[in-house]
Coordinates of N, CA and C in Angstrom, one line a residue:
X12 N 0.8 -1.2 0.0 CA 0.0 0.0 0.0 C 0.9 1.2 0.0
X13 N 0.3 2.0 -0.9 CA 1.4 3.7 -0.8 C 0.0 4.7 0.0
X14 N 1.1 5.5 0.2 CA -0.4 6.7 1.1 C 0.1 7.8 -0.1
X15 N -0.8 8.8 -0.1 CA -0.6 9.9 -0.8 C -1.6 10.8 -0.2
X16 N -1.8 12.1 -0.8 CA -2.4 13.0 -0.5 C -3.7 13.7 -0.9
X17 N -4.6 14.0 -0.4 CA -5.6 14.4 -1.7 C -5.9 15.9 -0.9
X18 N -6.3 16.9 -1.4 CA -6.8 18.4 -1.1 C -8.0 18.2 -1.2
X19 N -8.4 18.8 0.3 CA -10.1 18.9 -0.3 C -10.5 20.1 0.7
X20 N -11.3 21.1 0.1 CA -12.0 22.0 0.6 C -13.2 22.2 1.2
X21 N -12.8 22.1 2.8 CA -14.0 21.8 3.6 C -14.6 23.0 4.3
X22 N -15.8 23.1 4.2 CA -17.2 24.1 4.3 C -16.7 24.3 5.7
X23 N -16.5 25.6 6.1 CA -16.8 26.3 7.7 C -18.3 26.6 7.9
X24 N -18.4 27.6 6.8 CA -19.9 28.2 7.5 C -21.1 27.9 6.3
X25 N -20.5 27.3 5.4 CA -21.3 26.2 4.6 C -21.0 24.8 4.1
X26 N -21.9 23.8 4.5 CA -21.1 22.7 4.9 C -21.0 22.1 3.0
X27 N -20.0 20.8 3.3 CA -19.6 20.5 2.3 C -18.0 20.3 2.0
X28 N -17.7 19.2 1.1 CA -16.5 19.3 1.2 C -16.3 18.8 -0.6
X29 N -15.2 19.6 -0.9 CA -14.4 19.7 -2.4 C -13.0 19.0 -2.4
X30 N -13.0 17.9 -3.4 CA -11.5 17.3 -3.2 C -11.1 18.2 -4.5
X31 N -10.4 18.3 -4.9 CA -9.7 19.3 -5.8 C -8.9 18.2 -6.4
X32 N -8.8 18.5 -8.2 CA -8.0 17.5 -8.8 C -6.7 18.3 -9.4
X33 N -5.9 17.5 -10.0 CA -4.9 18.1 -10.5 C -5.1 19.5 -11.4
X34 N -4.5 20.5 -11.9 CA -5.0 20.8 -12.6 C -5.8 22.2 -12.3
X35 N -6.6 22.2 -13.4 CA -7.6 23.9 -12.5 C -9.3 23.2 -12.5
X36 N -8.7 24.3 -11.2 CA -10.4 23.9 -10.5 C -11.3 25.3 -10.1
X37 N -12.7 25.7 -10.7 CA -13.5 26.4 -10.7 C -14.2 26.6 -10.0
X38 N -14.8 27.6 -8.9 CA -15.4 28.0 -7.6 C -16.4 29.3 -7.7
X39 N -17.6 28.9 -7.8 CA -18.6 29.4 -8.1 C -19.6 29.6 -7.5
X40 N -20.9 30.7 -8.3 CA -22.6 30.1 -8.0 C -23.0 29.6 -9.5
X41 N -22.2 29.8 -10.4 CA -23.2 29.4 -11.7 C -22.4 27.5 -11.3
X42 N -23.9 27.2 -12.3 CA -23.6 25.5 -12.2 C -22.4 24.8 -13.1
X43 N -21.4 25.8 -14.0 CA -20.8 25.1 -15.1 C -19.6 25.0 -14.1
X44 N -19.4 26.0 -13.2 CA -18.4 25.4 -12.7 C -17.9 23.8 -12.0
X45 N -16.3 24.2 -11.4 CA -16.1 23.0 -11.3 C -16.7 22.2 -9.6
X46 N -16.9 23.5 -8.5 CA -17.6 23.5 -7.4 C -18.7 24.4 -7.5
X47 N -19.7 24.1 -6.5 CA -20.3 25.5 -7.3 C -20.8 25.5 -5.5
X48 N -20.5 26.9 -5.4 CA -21.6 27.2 -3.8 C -22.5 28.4 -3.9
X49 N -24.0 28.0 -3.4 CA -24.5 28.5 -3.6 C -24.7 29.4 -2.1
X50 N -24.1 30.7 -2.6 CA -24.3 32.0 -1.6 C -24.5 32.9 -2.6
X51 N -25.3 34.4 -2.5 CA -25.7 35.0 -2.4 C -24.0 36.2 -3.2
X52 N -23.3 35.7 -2.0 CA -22.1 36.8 -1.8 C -20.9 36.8 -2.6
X53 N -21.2 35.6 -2.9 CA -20.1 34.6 -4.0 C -20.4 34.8 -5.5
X54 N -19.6 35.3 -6.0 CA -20.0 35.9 -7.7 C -20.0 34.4 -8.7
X55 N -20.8 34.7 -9.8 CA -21.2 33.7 -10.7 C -19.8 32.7 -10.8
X56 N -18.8 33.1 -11.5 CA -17.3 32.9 -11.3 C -16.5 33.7 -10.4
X57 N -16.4 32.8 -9.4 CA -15.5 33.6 -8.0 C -13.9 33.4 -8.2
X58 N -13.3 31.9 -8.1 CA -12.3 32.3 -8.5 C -11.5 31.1 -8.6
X59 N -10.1 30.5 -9.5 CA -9.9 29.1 -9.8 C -8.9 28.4 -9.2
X60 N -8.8 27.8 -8.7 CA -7.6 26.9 -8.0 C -6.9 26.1 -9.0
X61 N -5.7 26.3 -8.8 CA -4.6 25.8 -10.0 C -4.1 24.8 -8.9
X62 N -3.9 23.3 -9.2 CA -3.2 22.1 -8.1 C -2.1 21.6 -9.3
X63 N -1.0 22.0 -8.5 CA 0.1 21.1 -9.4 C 0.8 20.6 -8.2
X64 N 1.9 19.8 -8.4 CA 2.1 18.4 -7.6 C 3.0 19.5 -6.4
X65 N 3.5 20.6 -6.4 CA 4.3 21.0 -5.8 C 3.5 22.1 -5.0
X66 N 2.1 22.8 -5.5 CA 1.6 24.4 -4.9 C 0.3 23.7 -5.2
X67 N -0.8 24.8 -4.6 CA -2.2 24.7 -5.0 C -2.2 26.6 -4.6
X68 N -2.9 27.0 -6.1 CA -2.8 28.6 -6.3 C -3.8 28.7 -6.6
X69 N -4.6 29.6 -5.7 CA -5.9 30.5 -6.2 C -5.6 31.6 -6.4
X70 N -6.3 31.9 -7.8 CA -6.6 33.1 -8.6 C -8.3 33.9 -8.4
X71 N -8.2 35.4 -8.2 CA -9.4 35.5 -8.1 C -9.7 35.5 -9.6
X72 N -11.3 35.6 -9.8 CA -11.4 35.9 -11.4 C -12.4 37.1 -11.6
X73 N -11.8 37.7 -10.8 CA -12.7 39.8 -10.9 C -14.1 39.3 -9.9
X74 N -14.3 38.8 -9.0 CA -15.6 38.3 -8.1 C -15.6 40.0 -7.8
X75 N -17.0 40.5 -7.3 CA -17.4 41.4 -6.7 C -17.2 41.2 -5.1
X76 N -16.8 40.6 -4.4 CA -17.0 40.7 -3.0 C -15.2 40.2 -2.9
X77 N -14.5 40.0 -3.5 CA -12.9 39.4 -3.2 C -13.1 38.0 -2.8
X78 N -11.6 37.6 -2.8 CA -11.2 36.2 -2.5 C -9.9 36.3 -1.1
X79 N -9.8 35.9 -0.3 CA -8.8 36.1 0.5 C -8.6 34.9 1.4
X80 N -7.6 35.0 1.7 CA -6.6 34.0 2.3 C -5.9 34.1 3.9
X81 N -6.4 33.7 4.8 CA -6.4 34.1 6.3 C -6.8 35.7 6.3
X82 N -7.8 36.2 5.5 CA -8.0 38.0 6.1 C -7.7 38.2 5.2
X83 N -6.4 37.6 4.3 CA -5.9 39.2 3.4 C -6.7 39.1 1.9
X84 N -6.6 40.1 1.4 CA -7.5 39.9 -0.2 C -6.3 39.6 -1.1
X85 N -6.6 39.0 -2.1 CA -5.6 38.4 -2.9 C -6.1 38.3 -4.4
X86 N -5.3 38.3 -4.9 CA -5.8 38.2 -7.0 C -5.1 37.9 -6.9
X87 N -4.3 36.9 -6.7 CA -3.5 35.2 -6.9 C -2.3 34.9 -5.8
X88 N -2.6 33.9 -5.4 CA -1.8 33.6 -3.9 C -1.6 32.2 -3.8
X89 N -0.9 31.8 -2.9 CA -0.2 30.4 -2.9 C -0.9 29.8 -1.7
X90 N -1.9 28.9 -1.9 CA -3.3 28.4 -0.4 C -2.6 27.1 0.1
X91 N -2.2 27.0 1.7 CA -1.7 26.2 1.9 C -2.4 25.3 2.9
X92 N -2.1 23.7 3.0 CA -3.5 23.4 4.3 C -3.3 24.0 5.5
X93 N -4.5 24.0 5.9 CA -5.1 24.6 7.1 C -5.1 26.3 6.7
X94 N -4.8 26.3 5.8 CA -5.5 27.8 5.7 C -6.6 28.1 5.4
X95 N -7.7 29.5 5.7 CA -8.8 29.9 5.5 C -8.8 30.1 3.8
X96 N -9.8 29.9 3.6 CA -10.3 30.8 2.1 C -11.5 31.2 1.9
X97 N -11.4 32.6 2.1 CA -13.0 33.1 2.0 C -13.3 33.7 0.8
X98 N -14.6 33.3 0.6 CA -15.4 33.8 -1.0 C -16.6 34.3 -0.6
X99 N -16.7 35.7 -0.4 CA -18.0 36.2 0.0 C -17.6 36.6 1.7
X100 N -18.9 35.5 2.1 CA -19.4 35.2 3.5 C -18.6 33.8 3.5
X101 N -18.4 33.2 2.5 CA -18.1 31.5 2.7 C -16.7 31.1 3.3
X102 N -16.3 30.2 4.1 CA -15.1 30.3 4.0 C -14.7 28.9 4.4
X103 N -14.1 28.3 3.6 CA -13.3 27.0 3.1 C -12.0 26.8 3.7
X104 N -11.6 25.6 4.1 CA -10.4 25.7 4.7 C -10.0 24.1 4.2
X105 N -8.7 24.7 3.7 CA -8.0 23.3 2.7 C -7.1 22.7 3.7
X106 N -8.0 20.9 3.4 CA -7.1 19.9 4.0 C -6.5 19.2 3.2
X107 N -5.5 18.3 4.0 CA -4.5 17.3 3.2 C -4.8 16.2 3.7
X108 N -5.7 15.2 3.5 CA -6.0 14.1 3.8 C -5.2 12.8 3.2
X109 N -4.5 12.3 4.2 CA -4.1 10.7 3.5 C -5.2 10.1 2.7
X110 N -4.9 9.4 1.6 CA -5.3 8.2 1.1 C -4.5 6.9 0.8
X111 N -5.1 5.5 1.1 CA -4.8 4.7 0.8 C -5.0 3.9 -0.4
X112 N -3.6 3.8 -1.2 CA -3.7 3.6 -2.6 C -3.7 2.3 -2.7
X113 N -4.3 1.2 -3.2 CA -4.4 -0.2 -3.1 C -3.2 -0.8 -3.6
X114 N -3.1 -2.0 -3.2 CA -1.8 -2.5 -3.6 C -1.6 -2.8 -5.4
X115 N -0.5 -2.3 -6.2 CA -0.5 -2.5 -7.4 C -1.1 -4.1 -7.6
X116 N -1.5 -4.7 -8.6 CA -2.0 -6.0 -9.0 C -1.0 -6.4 -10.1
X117 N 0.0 -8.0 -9.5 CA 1.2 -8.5 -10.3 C 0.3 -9.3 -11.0
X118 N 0.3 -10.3 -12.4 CA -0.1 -11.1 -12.5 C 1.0 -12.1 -13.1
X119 N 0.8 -13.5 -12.4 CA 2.2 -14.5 -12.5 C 2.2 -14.7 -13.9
X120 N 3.9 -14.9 -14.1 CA 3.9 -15.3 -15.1 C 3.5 -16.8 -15.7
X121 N 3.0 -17.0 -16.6 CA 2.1 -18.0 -16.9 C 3.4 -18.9 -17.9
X122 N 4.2 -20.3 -17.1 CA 5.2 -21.2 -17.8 C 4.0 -22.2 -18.4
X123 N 4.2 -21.9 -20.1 CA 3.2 -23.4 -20.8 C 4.3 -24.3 -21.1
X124 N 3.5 -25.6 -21.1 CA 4.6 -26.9 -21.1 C 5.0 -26.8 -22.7
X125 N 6.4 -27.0 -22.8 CA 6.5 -26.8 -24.0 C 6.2 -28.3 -24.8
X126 N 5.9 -27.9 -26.1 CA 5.8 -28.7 -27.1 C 5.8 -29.9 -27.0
X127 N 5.6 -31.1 -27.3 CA 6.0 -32.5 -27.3 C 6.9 -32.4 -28.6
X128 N 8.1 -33.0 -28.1 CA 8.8 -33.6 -29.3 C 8.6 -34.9 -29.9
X129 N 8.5 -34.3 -31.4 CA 7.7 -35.1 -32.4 C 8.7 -36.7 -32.8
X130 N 8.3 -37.1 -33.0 CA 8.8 -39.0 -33.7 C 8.1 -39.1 -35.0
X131 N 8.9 -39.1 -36.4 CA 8.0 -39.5 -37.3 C 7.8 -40.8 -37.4
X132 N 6.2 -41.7 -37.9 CA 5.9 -42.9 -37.6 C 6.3 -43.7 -39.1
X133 N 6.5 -44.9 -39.2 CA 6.5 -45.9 -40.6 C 5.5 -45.3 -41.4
X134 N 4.5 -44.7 -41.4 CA 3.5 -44.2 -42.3 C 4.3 -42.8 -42.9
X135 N 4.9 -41.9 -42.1 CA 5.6 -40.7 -42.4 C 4.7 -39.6 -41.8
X136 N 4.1 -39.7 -41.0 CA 3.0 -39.3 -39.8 C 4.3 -38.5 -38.6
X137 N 4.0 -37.2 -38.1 CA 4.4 -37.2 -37.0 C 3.6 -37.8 -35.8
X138 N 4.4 -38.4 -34.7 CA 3.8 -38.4 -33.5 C 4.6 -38.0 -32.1
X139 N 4.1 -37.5 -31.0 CA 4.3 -36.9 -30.1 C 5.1 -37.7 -28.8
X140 N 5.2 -39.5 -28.9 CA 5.4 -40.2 -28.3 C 4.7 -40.8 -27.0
X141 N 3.5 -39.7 -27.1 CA 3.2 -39.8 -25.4 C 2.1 -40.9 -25.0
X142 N 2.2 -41.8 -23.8 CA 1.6 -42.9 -23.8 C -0.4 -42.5 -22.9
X143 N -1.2 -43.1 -23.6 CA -2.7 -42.6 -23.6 C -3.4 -44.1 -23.1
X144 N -4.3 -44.1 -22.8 CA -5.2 -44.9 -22.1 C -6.0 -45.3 -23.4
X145 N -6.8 -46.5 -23.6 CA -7.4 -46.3 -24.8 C -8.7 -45.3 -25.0
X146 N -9.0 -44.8 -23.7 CA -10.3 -44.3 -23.2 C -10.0 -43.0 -23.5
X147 N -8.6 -42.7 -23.8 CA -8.3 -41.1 -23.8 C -8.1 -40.8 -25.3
X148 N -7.9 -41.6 -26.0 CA -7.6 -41.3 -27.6 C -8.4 -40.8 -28.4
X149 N -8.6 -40.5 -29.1 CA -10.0 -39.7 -30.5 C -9.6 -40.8 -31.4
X150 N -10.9 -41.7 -31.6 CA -11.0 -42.3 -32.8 C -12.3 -41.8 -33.5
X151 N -11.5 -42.4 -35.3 CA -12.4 -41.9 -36.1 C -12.9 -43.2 -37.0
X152 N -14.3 -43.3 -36.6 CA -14.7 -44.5 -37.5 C -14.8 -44.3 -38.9
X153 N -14.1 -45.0 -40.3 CA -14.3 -45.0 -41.5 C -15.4 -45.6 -42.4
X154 N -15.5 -45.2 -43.3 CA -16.5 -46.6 -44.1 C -15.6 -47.6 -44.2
X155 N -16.6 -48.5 -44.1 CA -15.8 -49.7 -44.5 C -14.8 -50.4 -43.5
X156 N -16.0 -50.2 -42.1 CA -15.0 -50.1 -41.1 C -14.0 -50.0 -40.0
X157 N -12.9 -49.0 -41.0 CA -11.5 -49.2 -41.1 C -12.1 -47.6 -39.5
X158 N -10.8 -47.9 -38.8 CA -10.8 -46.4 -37.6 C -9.0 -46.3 -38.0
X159 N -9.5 -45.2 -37.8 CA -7.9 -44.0 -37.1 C -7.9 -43.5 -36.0
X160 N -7.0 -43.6 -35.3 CA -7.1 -43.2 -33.8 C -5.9 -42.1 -33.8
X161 N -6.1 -41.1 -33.0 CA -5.4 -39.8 -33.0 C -5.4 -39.2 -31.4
X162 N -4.1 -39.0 -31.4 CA -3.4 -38.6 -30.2 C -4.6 -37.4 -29.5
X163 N -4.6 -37.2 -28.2 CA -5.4 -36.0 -27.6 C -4.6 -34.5 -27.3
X164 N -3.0 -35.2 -27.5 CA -2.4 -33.9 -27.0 C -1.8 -33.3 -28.2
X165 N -1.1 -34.0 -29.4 CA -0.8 -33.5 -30.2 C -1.5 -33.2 -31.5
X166 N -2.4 -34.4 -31.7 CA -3.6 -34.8 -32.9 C -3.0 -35.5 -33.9
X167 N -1.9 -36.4 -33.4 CA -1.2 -36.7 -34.6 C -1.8 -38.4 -34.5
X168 N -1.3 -38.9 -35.4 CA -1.9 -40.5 -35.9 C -1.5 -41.2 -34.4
X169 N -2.2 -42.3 -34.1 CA -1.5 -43.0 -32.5 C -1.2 -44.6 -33.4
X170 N -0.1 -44.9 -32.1 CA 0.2 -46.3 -33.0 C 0.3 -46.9 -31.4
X171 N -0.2 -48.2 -31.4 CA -0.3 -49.1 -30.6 C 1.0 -49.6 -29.8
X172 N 1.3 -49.9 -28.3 CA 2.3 -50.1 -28.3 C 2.2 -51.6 -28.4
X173 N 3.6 -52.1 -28.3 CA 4.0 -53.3 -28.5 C 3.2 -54.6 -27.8
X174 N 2.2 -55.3 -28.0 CA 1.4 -56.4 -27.3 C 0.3 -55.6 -26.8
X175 N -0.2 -54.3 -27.3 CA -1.7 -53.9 -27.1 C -1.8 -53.6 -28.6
X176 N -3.6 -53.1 -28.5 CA -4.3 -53.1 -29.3 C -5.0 -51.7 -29.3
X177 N -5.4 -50.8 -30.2 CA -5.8 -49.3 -30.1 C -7.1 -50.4 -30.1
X178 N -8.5 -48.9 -29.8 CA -9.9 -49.3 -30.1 C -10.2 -49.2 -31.5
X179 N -11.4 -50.8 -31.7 CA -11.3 -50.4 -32.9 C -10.8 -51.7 -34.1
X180 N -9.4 -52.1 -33.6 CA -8.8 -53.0 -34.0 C -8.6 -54.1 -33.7
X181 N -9.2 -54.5 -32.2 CA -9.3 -55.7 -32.0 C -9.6 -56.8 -32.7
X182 N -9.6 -58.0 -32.8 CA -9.8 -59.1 -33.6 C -10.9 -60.0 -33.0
X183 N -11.7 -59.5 -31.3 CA -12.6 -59.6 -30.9 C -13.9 -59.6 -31.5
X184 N -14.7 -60.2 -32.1 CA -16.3 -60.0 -32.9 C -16.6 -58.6 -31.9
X185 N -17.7 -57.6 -32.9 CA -17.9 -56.5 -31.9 C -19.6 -57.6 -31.6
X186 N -19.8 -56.9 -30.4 CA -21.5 -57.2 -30.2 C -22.1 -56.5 -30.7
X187 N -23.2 -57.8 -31.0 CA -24.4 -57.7 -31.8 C -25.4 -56.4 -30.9
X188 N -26.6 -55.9 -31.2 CA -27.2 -54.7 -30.5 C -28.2 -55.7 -30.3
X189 N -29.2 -55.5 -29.6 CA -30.7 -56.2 -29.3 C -31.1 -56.2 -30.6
X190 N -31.3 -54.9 -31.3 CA -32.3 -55.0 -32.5 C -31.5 -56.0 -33.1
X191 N -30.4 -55.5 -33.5 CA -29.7 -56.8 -34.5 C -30.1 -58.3 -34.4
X192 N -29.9 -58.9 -33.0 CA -30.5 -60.1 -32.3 C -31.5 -60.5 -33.1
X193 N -32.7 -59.2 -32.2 CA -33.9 -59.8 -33.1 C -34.5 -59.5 -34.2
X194 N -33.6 -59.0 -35.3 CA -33.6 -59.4 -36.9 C -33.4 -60.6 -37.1
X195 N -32.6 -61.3 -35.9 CA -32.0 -62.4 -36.8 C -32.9 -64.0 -36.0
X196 N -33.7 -63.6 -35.1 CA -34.2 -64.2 -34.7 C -35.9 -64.5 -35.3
X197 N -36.5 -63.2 -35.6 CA -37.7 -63.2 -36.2 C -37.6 -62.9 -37.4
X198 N -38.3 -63.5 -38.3 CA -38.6 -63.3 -39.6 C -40.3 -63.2 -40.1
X199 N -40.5 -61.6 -40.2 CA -41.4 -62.2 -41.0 C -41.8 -62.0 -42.1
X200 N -42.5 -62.5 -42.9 CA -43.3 -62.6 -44.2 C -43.6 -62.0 -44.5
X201 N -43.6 -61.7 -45.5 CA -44.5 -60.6 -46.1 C -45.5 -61.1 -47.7
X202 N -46.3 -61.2 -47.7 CA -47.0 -61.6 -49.3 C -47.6 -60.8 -49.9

């Protein structure tokens, strides 16, 4: 966490408080301004607070009643906290309040596993080497019965290891379905 500072102009004898941003800031009764207070005494455009990282300077901007700074009248002065600032009847007095800046957000660096190194197979197929369950492989059934089975991590062709069998290629009869059964059980006629 970092602390830093924020300016804000808080209401004596009218309540309310103004954080002030970098930059210039506008003090008013018309509404375009950048604060606006509504008194009576305080001219449409009263007068503008300039905030840069090192001063905060108010400028009056021709108000009818002055702008002044502990008592004194001023057309441009250097406002420091805990000083008075009166506009009119109003009078504002600038604090420097801590803030708590959240902690920056790291995000980890993300290590991907690299690549599998490839094996080309007797067919001239790359493959990835890596050993799969038969439950884990992608097969693709052909016409004509024939399947291809293909790796999950690389997508390359899979070849069987030595004394197993991919799915597919067993020499097992596959099972018949119920319906199939009883096609071959009932027959009927037709005339």
């Amino acid at each position: 966490m970092t602390f830093m500072d924020k300016l804000v102009l808080t209401g004596l004898t009218h309540p309310g408080a103004f954080e002030l941003e970098p930059g210039f800031n506008t003090l008013g009764r018309n509404p375009t301004n950048d604060f606006r207070v509504h008194d009576v005494t305080i001219s449409s455009f009263h007068c503008e607070i300039v905030v840069s990282e090192d001063s905060v300077l108010v400028r009056d901007l021709g108000s009818t009643n002055g702008t002044f700074i502990d008592g004194q009248q001023i057309s441009e002065a250097e406002l420091r906290p805990g000083q008075i600032l009166r506009l009119g009847s109003a009078e504002l007095r600038l604090d420097s309040q801590a803030v708590i800046e959240p902690a920056p957000i790291s995000i980890p660096e993300l290590k991907a596993e690299p690549a599998p190194a490839s094996v080309t197979l007797p067919d001239g197929s790359l493959s990835c080497q890596k050993v799969f369950c038969e439950d884990c492989i992608h097969v693709l059934r052909l016409a004509g019965g024939r399947t291809r089975t293909f790796c999950p991590s690389c997508s390359g062709p899979c070849e069987a290891l030595p004394g197993a069998s991919l799915p597919g290629t067993s020499r097992t009869p596959k099972k018949q379905s119920f319906l199939g059964r009883l096609t071959q059980t009932i027959r009927i006629r037709l005339k």
